[in-house]
Coordinates of C-alpha atoms in Angstrom, one line a residue:
M130 CA 44.6 18.7 2.3
S131 CA 45.3 18.1 -1.1
T132 CA 45.2 14.8 -1.2
F133 CA 41.6 15.4 0.3
M134 CA 41.3 18.2 -2.6
R135 CA 42.3 15.5 -4.9
H136 CA 39.5 12.9 -3.3
L137 CA 36.8 15.2 -3.0
S138 CA 38.0 16.0 -7.3
G139 CA 37.6 12.7 -7.5
A140 CA 34.2 11.9 -6.4
I141 CA 32.5 14.8 -8.2
I142 CA 34.1 13.6 -11.8
A143 CA 32.9 9.8 -10.6
I144 CA 29.0 11.3 -10.1
A145 CA 29.0 12.9 -14.0
L146 CA 30.4 9.9 -15.8
L147 CA 28.1 7.5 -14.0
S148 CA 25.5 10.2 -15.0
V149 CA 25.8 9.0 -18.3
P150 CA 24.8 5.2 -17.9
V151 CA 22.3 6.3 -15.3
H152 CA 20.3 8.8 -18.1
A153 CA 19.6 6.0 -19.8
M154 CA 17.6 4.3 -17.3
Q155 CA 14.8 6.4 -16.8
D156 CA 12.6 4.8 -18.7
K157 CA 13.0 2.1 -15.8
E158 CA 9.7 1.3 -14.4
M159 CA 9.0 2.2 -11.1
D160 CA 4.9 0.7 -10.8
H161 CA 5.6 -1.3 -7.8
A162 CA 1.6 -1.8 -8.2
Q163 CA 2.8 -4.0 -12.1
H164 CA 5.3 -5.8 -10.4
G165 CA 4.5 -9.6 -10.8
A166 CA 2.0 -8.9 -12.3
A167 CA 2.1 -11.7 -14.6
S168 CA 2.7 -14.2 -11.8
M169 CA -0.6 -13.9 -10.2
E170 CA -2.3 -13.7 -13.4
D171 CA -4.2 -16.8 -13.5
A172 CA -4.9 -17.0 -10.0
G173 CA -6.2 -13.8 -10.5
H174 CA -7.9 -15.1 -13.1
E175 CA -9.8 -18.2 -10.9
V176 CA -10.7 -16.1 -7.3
N177 CA -12.3 -13.9 -9.9
K178 CA -14.0 -16.6 -11.6
A179 CA -15.7 -18.3 -7.6
E180 CA -16.1 -14.8 -7.1
G181 CA -17.9 -14.1 -10.1
T182 CA -21.4 -15.5 -8.8
M183 CA -21.5 -13.8 -5.4
D184 CA -25.5 -13.4 -5.2
H185 CA -25.7 -9.6 -3.0
S186 CA -29.4 -9.2 -1.0
S187 CA -31.0 -5.9 -1.6
M188 CA -30.2 -2.8 0.5
D189 CA -32.4 -0.2 1.0
M190 CA -30.3 3.2 2.5
N191 CA -30.1 6.3 2.2
T192 CA -26.9 7.8 1.5
T193 CA -24.8 10.2 0.3
D194 CA -21.2 11.5 -1.5
H195 CA -18.0 11.5 0.4
N196 CA -15.1 12.5 0.3
H197 CA -13.6 8.8 0.8
G198 CA -15.4 6.7 -1.5
N199 CA -18.3 8.8 -3.0
M200 CA -20.6 6.0 -1.8
D201 CA -24.1 6.8 -3.2
M202 CA -26.2 3.1 -3.6
S203 CA -27.6 1.7 -7.0
D204 CA -28.0 -1.9 -6.8
E205 CA -28.9 -2.0 -10.3
D206 CA -24.9 -1.2 -10.4
H207 CA -24.2 -3.8 -8.1
A208 CA -26.1 -5.5 -10.0
N209 CA -23.9 -5.5 -13.4
M210 CA -20.3 -5.3 -11.8
D211 CA -19.7 -9.1 -13.3
S212 CA -20.7 -7.3 -16.4
A213 CA -18.8 -3.8 -16.8
E214 CA -15.9 -3.4 -18.4
H215 CA -13.0 -2.7 -16.0
D216 CA -9.8 -0.8 -16.9
H217 CA -8.1 0.4 -13.8
E218 CA -4.8 2.1 -14.8
A219 CA -7.4 3.7 -16.8
M220 CA -10.0 3.7 -13.8
M221 CA -7.8 5.4 -12.1
E222 CA -6.1 7.9 -14.5
E223 CA -9.0 8.6 -14.9
A224 CA -10.0 10.0 -10.3
G225 CA -6.5 12.0 -10.5
Q226 CA -5.7 13.3 -7.2
E227 CA -9.6 12.0 -6.5
V228 CA -8.7 9.1 -5.9
G229 CA -5.3 8.2 -4.2
I230 CA -3.2 7.5 -0.2
E231 CA -2.9 9.5 2.4
E232 CA -0.3 8.5 4.5
K233 CA -1.1 8.9 8.3
L234 CA 1.7 7.1 9.8
G235 CA 1.2 7.1 13.2
S236 CA -2.8 7.4 13.2
I237 CA -5.6 5.5 15.3
L238 CA -7.8 3.3 13.7
A239 CA -11.6 4.1 13.7
D240 CA -13.1 2.7 16.2
V241 CA -15.9 1.7 14.2
N242 CA -17.6 -2.3 12.9
F243 CA -18.0 -4.3 11.3
V244 CA -19.1 -7.8 10.3
D245 CA -17.2 -10.7 9.2
S246 CA -17.6 -14.2 7.4
Q247 CA -19.7 -15.8 10.1
G248 CA -21.5 -12.4 11.0
N249 CA -21.0 -11.1 14.2
N250 CA -20.4 -7.6 14.9
V251 CA -15.9 -7.1 15.1
N252 CA -14.6 -3.7 16.4
L253 CA -11.9 -2.4 13.9
R254 CA -10.0 -1.7 17.4
E255 CA -10.7 -4.4 19.6
L256 CA -9.5 -6.5 16.9
T257 CA -6.5 -5.3 16.2
K258 CA -5.2 -3.8 19.9
D259 CA -3.4 -7.0 21.7
I260 CA -1.6 -8.1 17.6
P261 CA 0.2 -7.0 14.6
T262 CA -1.6 -6.3 11.6
I263 CA -1.2 -6.3 8.5
M264 CA -5.3 -4.9 6.8
I265 CA -5.9 -5.1 3.2
P266 CA -8.8 -3.1 1.6
I267 CA -10.3 -3.9 -1.4
Y268 CA -13.8 -4.3 -2.6
Y269 CA -14.8 -8.6 -2.5
R270 CA -16.1 -7.8 -6.8
C271 CA -12.9 -5.7 -8.2
P272 CA -12.3 -7.8 -11.4
D273 CA -8.7 -7.9 -11.6
V274 CA -6.0 -5.9 -8.4
C275 CA -8.3 -7.3 -5.7
N276 CA -8.0 -10.4 -6.3
M277 CA -4.3 -10.1 -7.4
L278 CA -3.2 -8.1 -3.9
Q279 CA -5.2 -10.8 -2.4
G280 CA -4.1 -14.1 -4.1
S281 CA -0.6 -13.1 -2.8
F282 CA -0.8 -13.4 0.0
A283 CA -2.3 -16.5 -0.1
E284 CA 0.5 -17.7 -1.8
I285 CA 3.4 -16.0 0.1
L286 CA 1.6 -16.7 4.5
P287 CA 2.7 -19.7 4.5
D288 CA 6.5 -18.3 3.7
V289 CA 5.7 -15.8 6.5
A290 CA 7.8 -16.4 9.1
L291 CA 5.7 -15.1 11.8
K292 CA 3.6 -16.5 14.0
P293 CA -0.2 -16.8 13.0
G294 CA -2.8 -14.9 16.5
Q295 CA 0.3 -13.8 17.9
E296 CA 3.3 -12.0 15.7
I297 CA 0.9 -11.4 12.9
Q298 CA -3.0 -11.0 11.7
V299 CA -4.6 -10.3 8.6
V300 CA -7.5 -8.8 8.9
S301 CA -9.7 -7.8 4.6
I302 CA -11.6 -4.9 4.2
S303 CA -14.7 -4.6 1.8
F304 CA -14.7 -0.6 1.0
D305 CA -18.2 -1.1 -1.2
P306 CA -21.4 -1.3 1.9
R307 CA -23.3 -2.8 -0.1
E308 CA -21.0 -5.7 0.4
N309 CA -22.2 -8.7 3.1
R310 CA -21.1 -11.6 5.0
K311 CA -22.6 -14.0 2.5
D312 CA -19.6 -11.5 -0.6
A313 CA -17.1 -12.2 2.5
A314 CA -17.3 -15.6 3.5
R315 CA -16.6 -16.6 -0.1
A316 CA -13.9 -14.9 -0.4
K317 CA -12.3 -15.8 2.9
R318 CA -12.7 -19.7 1.4
T319 CA -10.7 -19.2 -1.8
Y320 CA -9.0 -17.8 -0.5
I321 CA -7.6 -19.6 2.6
A322 CA -8.9 -23.0 0.2
A323 CA -5.0 -20.8 -1.9
T324 CA -3.3 -21.1 1.0
Q325 CA -3.4 -24.6 1.2
G326 CA -3.9 -25.2 4.6
G327 CA -0.4 -23.2 4.9
Y328 CA -2.0 -19.7 6.9
P329 CA -4.8 -20.6 10.2
A330 CA -8.3 -19.3 8.7
E331 CA -8.7 -18.0 12.2
H332 CA -5.9 -15.3 11.6
W333 CA -7.2 -14.1 8.4
S334 CA -10.2 -11.9 9.2
F335 CA -13.1 -10.9 6.0
L336 CA -14.3 -7.7 6.8
S337 CA -17.7 -6.3 5.2
A338 CA -20.1 -2.9 5.8
E339 CA -23.4 -4.4 5.2
G340 CA -25.0 -0.7 4.5
D341 CA -23.0 1.0 6.8
V342 CA -21.1 3.9 5.1
Q343 CA -20.5 5.7 7.5
S344 CA -18.8 2.8 9.1
V345 CA -16.7 2.6 6.4
N346 CA -15.9 6.2 6.4
K347 CA -14.4 6.5 9.3
W348 CA -12.5 4.5 8.3
L349 CA -11.2 4.9 5.6
H350 CA -10.7 7.9 6.8
S351 CA -8.3 7.3 9.3
I352 CA -6.2 5.4 6.6
G353 CA -5.9 7.7 4.4
Y354 CA -6.9 5.7 1.5
T355 CA -10.0 8.0 -0.5
V356 CA -11.4 5.7 -3.9
K357 CA -14.4 6.4 -5.6
R358 CA -17.7 4.8 -7.7
E359 CA -17.2 4.3 -11.3
G360 CA -20.8 2.6 -12.4
G361 CA -20.6 -0.6 -10.3
L362 CA -16.5 -0.8 -9.9
Y363 CA -14.6 1.2 -7.5
A364 CA -10.9 3.1 -8.1
H365 CA -9.2 2.8 -5.7
P366 CA -5.3 2.9 -4.4
V367 CA -3.8 -0.6 -3.8
A368 CA -1.2 -0.8 -0.9
V369 CA -2.0 -2.2 2.6
V370 CA -1.7 -0.9 6.2
A371 CA 0.6 -2.2 8.7
I372 CA -1.1 -1.5 12.7
A373 CA 0.7 -1.9 15.9
P374 CA -1.2 -3.0 18.4
G375 CA -3.4 -0.9 20.4
G376 CA -4.4 0.7 16.3
K377 CA -1.5 2.5 15.1
V378 CA -0.9 3.2 11.1
V379 CA 2.9 1.8 10.5
R380 CA 3.7 1.7 7.8
Y381 CA 2.3 1.1 3.8
L382 CA 3.3 -1.1 1.6
Y383 CA 2.1 -0.4 -2.0
G384 CA 1.4 -2.3 -4.8
S385 CA -1.1 -6.4 -5.5
S386 CA 2.6 -8.7 -4.9
F387 CA 4.7 -9.3 -1.8
L388 CA 7.4 -11.0 -0.5
P389 CA 7.4 -13.1 2.2
F390 CA 10.1 -10.8 3.4
D391 CA 8.7 -7.7 2.6
I392 CA 4.8 -9.2 5.0
T393 CA 7.7 -10.7 7.5
M394 CA 8.8 -6.8 8.0
A395 CA 6.1 -5.1 8.6
G396 CA 4.9 -7.4 11.0
A397 CA 7.3 -7.5 13.1
E398 CA 7.9 -3.9 12.5
A399 CA 4.6 -3.3 13.8
A400 CA 5.4 -5.3 16.7
T401 CA 7.3 -1.9 17.8
G402 CA 4.6 0.6 16.8
K403 CA 6.9 2.7 15.7
E404 CA 6.3 4.4 12.5
G405 CA 8.6 3.4 9.1
L406 CA 9.2 5.2 5.6
S407 CA 7.3 3.6 2.9
I408 CA 9.6 3.0 -0.4
K409 CA 6.3 5.0 -2.1
R410 CA 8.0 8.1 0.1
M411 CA 11.6 7.3 -0.4
L412 CA 10.9 6.8 -3.9
S413 CA 9.2 10.3 -4.2
F414 CA 13.8 11.8 -4.4
C415 CA 14.5 10.2 -6.7
Y416 CA 11.7 9.5 -9.3
N417 CA 9.9 12.2 -11.6
Y418 CA 6.1 10.3 -13.0
D419 CA 6.3 10.6 -15.9
P420 CA 2.4 11.0 -16.6
E421 CA 2.6 9.8 -20.2
G422 CA 3.9 6.6 -19.9
R423 CA 2.0 6.0 -16.5
R424 CA 5.2 5.0 -14.4
Y425 CA 8.5 6.5 -12.1
V426 CA 11.2 7.9 -14.1
F427 CA 15.4 8.1 -12.5
S428 CA 15.4 11.9 -11.8
I429 CA 20.0 12.0 -12.2
L430 CA 19.4 15.6 -12.5
R431 CA 17.9 16.0 -9.0
V432 CA 20.4 12.9 -7.1
S433 CA 22.8 14.9 -8.8
G434 CA 22.3 17.2 -7.3
F435 CA 22.2 16.8 -4.1
A436 CA 25.2 14.6 -4.5
I437 CA 27.0 17.1 -5.7
F438 CA 25.8 20.0 -3.1
G439 CA 26.0 16.7 -0.4
F440 CA 30.1 17.7 -1.0
I441 CA 30.5 20.5 -1.4
G442 CA 29.2 20.7 2.3
I443 CA 31.6 18.3 3.8
F444 CA 34.2 20.6 2.2
I445 CA 32.9 23.1 3.7
L446 CA 33.1 21.1 6.5
Y447 CA 36.2 20.0 6.7
L448 CA 38.0 23.9 5.9
V449 CA 36.5 24.7 9.0
L450 CA 37.2 22.8 11.8
S451 CA 41.2 22.2 9.1
G452 CA 41.5 25.8 9.8
R453 CA 40.6 25.4 13.6
K454 CA 43.1 23.0 14.5
H455 CA 45.5 24.8 12.4
K456 CA 44.5 27.8 15.2
G457 CA 45.4 26.2 17.8
K458 CA 48.4 24.5 16.0
K459 CA 49.9 28.4 15.9
A460 CA 48.2 29.3 19.4
N461 CA 50.6 26.9 21.0

C-alpha cells in the first residue's frame, strides 16, 4: 500500500513539474493545413499558371442557394476568377461556421453522377464499389490550396505502398458546378505529368458536375463537406476523405500536404471498411483553437486534469480491490 502511494505521489508531482515546460509550448501551431505548404509553394504556383488559361463554356442554369455550397451561378464571376484576389485563410475566417466538415463516418456516398475528363458519365457509388478510394474535394480554378493539395498527391502517390486499381484509387471532384470536362482534362494532364510516370493515369479520376448543382449538393452533404462561394472563388475546408469499397466514408485526413505513409495507411484502413478517428478529433481534446492567432494551442489544464483524475480513479480502484482482498484473508 505504501509503495503504491509513493508511486502515485511521484507520478502526480511529475505531472506538475512537466506542466511548466509544456506550458511554454502553448504557441505551437497545430494547423496541418499549413504543414508542408512551403515545400509545395513552387509546385502549386506552376500548376496555377497551367490552369489559369482554362476556358469555361457558358451554362444556362437556374439554381438556388443551398446550405452545401450556396451555388448561385454567375458566368461573369467565373470568367474573372483568375484576376480575383484570393486569401483562403481570410475567406475561411470570414465564413466562420458556415464552412467546414461534419465528419459522417459510416455514411454512404450519394448515388449521383459526375462527368470524367473524357466526357463519360460516372456514378460515384459504382466508381467506389470495389476499390478503396481517396476522394479529393476541390475546384479546378482554386488559386492556391487545391493546387497544393493535388500537387502533394502527385508527389507522393508513386511512393504509396498500395497497388493502384486494386488496393487504392484517387478521385478528384470539383464542387464548382460551373466547371466541366475540359477543366478536369487539363487538371488531369497537369497532375499526372507531375507524377513523372509514377502513378497510372487510369486510377486517378478527375470529375466535374457540368452544371448539375443537385449532384454537387447531394455529394457534399453525404460527406459532410460545406463550402461557400465568395464572388468567383470558394471558401472551403482542405481535407481528403477515405472511402471503403461500397462507398462508405471511413476516415478524414486534414491538410494540404501528406506523406506516402498517411495515404498508405488510409487506403489500407479503407480496405477493411473500419471507421477511424481523425487526427483532428483526437487533437481537439488536447488543443484549444485560438481564433485570434488562427491556430491550435496546447491545453495543459485539460490534459493535466484528465491525467490527475485518471490517477485518482486508479487509486480508488486499487483501494476497493485491496480492501476486498484484505477482507478475504480475514474470512479465511
